[in-house]
mmCIF file of C-alpha atoms in Angstrom:
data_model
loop_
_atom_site.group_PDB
_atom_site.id
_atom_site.type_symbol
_atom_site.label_atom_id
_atom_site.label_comp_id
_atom_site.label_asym_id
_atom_site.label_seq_id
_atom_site.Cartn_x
_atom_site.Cartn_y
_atom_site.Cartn_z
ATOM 1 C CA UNK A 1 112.621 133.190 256.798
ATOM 2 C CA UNK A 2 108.962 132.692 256.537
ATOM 3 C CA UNK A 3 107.065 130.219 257.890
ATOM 4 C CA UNK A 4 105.035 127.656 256.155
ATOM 5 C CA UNK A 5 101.373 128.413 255.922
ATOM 6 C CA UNK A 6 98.883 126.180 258.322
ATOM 7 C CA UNK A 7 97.479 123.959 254.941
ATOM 8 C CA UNK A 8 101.613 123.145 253.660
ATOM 9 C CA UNK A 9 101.983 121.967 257.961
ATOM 10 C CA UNK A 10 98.853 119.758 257.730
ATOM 11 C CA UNK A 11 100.019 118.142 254.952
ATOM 12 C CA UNK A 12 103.800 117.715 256.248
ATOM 13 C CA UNK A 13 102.146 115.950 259.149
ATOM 14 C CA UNK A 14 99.958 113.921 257.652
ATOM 15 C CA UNK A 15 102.543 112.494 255.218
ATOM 16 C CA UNK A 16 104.961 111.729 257.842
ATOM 17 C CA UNK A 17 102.373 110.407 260.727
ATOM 18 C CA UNK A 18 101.138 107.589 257.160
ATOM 19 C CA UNK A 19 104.610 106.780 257.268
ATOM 20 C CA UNK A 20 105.414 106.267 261.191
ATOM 21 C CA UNK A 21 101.936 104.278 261.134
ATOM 22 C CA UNK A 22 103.552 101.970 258.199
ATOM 23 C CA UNK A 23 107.230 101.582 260.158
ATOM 24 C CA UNK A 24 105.016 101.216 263.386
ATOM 25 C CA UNK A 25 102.670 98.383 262.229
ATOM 26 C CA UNK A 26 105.791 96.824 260.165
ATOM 27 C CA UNK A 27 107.322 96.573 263.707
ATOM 28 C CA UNK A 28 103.675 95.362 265.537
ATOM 29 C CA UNK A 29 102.962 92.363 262.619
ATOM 30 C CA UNK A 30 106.444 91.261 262.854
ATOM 31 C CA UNK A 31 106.337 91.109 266.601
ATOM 32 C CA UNK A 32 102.501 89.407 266.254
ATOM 33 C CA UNK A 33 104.102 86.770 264.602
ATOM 34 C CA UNK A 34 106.748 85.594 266.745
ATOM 35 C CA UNK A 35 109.524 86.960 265.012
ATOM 36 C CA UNK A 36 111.239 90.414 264.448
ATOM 37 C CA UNK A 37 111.536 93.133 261.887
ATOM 38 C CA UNK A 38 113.893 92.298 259.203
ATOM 39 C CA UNK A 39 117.043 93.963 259.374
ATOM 40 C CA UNK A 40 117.684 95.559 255.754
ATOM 41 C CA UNK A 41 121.344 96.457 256.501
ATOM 42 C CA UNK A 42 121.550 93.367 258.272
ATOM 43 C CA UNK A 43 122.932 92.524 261.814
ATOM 44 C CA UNK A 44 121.130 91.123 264.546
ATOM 45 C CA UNK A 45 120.190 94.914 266.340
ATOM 46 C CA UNK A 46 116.324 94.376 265.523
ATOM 47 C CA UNK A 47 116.395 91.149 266.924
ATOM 48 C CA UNK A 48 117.938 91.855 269.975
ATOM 49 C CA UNK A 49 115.986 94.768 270.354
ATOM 50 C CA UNK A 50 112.405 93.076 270.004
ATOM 51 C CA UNK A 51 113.873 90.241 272.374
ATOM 52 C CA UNK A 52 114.358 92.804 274.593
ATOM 53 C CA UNK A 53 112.515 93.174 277.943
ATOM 54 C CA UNK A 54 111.740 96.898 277.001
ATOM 55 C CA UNK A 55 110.084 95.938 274.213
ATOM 56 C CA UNK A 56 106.946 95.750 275.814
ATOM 57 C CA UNK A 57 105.090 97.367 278.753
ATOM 58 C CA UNK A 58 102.724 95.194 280.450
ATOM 59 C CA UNK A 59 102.809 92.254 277.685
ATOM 60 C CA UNK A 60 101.902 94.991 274.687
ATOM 61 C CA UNK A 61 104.414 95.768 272.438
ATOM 62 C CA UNK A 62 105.410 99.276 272.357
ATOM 63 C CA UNK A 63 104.576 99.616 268.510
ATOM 64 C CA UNK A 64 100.975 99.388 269.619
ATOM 65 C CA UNK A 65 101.905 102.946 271.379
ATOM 66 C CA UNK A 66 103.159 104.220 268.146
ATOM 67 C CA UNK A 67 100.598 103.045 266.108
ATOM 68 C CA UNK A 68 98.224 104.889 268.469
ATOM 69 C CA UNK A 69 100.502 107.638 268.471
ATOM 70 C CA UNK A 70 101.209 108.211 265.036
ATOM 71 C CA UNK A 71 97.219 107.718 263.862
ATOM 72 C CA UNK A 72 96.442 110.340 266.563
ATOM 73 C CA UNK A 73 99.296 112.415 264.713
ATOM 74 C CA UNK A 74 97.365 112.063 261.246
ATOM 75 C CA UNK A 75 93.760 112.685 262.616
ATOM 76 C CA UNK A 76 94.818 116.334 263.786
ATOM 77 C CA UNK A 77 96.302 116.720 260.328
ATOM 78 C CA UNK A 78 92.914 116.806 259.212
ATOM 79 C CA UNK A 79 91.705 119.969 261.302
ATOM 80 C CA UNK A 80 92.614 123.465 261.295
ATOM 81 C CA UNK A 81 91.680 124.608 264.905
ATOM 82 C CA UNK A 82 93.331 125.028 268.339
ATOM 83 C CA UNK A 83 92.364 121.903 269.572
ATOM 84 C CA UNK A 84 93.998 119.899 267.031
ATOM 85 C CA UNK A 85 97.385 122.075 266.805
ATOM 86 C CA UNK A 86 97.411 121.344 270.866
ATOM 87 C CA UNK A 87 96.518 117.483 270.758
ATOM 88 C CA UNK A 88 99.228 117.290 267.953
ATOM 89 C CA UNK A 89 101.779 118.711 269.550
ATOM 90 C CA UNK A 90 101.276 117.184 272.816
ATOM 91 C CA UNK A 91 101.202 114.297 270.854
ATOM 92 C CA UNK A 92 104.619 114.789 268.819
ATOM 93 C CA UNK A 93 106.259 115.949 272.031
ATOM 94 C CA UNK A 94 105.042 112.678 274.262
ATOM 95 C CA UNK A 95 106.064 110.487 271.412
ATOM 96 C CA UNK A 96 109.542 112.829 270.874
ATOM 97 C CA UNK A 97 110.078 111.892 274.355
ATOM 98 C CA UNK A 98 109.701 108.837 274.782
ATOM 99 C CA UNK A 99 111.549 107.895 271.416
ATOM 100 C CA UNK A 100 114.188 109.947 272.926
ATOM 101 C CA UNK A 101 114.107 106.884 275.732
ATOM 102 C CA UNK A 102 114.083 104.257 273.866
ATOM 103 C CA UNK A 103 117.084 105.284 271.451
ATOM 104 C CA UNK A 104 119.155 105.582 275.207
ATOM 105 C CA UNK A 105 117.649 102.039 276.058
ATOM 106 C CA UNK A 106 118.910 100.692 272.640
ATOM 107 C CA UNK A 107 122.644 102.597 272.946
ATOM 108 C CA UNK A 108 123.503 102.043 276.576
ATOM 109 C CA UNK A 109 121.253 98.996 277.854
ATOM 110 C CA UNK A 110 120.521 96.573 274.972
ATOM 111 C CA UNK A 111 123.561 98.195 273.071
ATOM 112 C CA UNK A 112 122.160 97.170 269.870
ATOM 113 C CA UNK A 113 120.136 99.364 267.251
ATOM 114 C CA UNK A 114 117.306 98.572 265.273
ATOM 115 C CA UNK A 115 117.032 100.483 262.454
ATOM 116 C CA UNK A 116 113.345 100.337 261.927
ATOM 117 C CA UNK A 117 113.195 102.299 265.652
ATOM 118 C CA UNK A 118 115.541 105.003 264.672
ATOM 119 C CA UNK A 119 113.393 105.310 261.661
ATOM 120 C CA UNK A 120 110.487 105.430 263.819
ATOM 121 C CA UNK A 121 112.519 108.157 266.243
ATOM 122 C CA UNK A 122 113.098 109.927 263.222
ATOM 123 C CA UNK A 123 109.815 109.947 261.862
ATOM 124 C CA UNK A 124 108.537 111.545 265.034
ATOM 125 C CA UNK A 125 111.441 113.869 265.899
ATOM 126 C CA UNK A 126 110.126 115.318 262.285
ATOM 127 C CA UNK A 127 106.707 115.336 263.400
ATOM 128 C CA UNK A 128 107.797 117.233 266.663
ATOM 129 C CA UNK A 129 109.268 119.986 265.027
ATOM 130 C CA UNK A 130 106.305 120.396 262.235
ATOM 131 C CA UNK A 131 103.625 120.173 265.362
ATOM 132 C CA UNK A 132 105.757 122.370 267.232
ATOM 133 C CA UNK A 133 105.879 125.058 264.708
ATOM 134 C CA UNK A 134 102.445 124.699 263.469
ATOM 135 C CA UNK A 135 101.335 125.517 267.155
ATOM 136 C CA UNK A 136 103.363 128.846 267.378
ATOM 137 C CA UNK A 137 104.069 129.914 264.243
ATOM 138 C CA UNK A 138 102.280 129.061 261.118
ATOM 139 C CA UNK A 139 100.977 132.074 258.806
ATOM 140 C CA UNK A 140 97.318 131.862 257.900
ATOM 141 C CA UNK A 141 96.314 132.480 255.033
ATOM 142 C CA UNK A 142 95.027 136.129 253.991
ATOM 143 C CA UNK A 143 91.685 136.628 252.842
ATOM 144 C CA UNK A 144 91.270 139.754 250.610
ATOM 145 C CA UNK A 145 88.607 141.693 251.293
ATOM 146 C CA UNK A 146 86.500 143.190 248.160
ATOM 147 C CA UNK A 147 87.841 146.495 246.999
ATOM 148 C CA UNK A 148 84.856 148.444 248.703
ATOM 149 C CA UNK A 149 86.083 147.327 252.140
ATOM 150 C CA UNK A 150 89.537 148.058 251.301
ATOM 151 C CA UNK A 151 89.456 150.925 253.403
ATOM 152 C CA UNK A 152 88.355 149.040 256.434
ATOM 153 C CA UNK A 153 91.726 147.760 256.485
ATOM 154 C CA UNK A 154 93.309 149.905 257.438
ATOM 155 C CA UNK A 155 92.171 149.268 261.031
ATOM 156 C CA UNK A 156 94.619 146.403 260.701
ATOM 157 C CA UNK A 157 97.261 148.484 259.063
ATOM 158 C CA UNK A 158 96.877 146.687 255.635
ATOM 159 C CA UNK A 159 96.392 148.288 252.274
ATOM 160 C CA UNK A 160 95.448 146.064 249.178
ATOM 161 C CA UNK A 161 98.920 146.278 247.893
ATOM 162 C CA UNK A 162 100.259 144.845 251.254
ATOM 163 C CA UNK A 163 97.732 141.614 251.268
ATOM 164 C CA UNK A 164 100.308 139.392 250.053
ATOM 165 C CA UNK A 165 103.382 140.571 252.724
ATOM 166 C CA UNK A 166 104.016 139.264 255.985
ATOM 167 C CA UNK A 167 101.666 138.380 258.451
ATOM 168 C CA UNK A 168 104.060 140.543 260.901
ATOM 169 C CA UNK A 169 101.523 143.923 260.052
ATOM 170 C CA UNK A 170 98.639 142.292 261.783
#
């Protein structure tokens, strides 16, 4: 199986981090205004979730986290260099982790679910994986060089007719 090119894992993350920054805020506004998120599928899990003592840490509410999170998520979507893959994954895997947490605190403390925080856990479990993989494994994309360097190539063991196969020649 191939794996996606660099530009297709950019824009993977930066679709998913625009949607953990819209579940996150959801989750911060509704907090903000004394309340908590709606349940859509109803129950009283996001309720007794954002009543919760783990809902914040040290009187901010962890959305605040995962709005920082998940914007820091979408700026590295926007570069294609070392720096960014690293920031973005350490990113993913800080926010993995600790969504990882907070789905335990929900099962066996508060023993309620709120649906808007497994959407958020999903959202960056996704994220994880894409950051993850763009940081060891994404193809770049192949330049071809002008026919007259063609045979400088074959340094690298490609020939024109191999510019479009795997990156596994290089």
């Amino acid at each position: 199986m191939r794996t996606p090119t660099e530009a297709t894992l950019r824009r993977a993350i930066a679709f998913f981090a625009a949607l953990g920054v819209g579940v996150a805020t959801y989750i911060a506004i509704a907090d903000a205004g004394g309340g908590a998120p709606a349940c859509l599928a109803g129950g009283g899990g996001c309720e007794a979730v954002a009543n919760s003592s783990y809902s914040h840490i040290a009187g901010i509410n962890i959305a605040i986290f995962g709005i920082i999170g998940y914007v820091t998520l979408l700026a590295t979507a926007f570069f294609a260099n070392d720096l960014a893959r690293f920031v973005g994954f350490a990113t993913a895997l800080g926010g993995f982790g600790f969504s990882v947490y907070l789905t335990y605190l929900e099962l066996f403390t508060i023993e309620a679910i709120c649906q808007w925080c497994v959407a958020s856990a999903v959202l960056m479990t996704i994220l994880f994986l894409l950051n993850a993989t763009r940081l060891v494994g994404c193809r770049k994309k192949r330049r071809p060089t002008p026919a007259s360097a063609a045979p400088g190539c074959s340094r690298w063991g490609l020939q024109p007719s191999s510019w479009r196969s795997s990156p596994s020649s290089c």
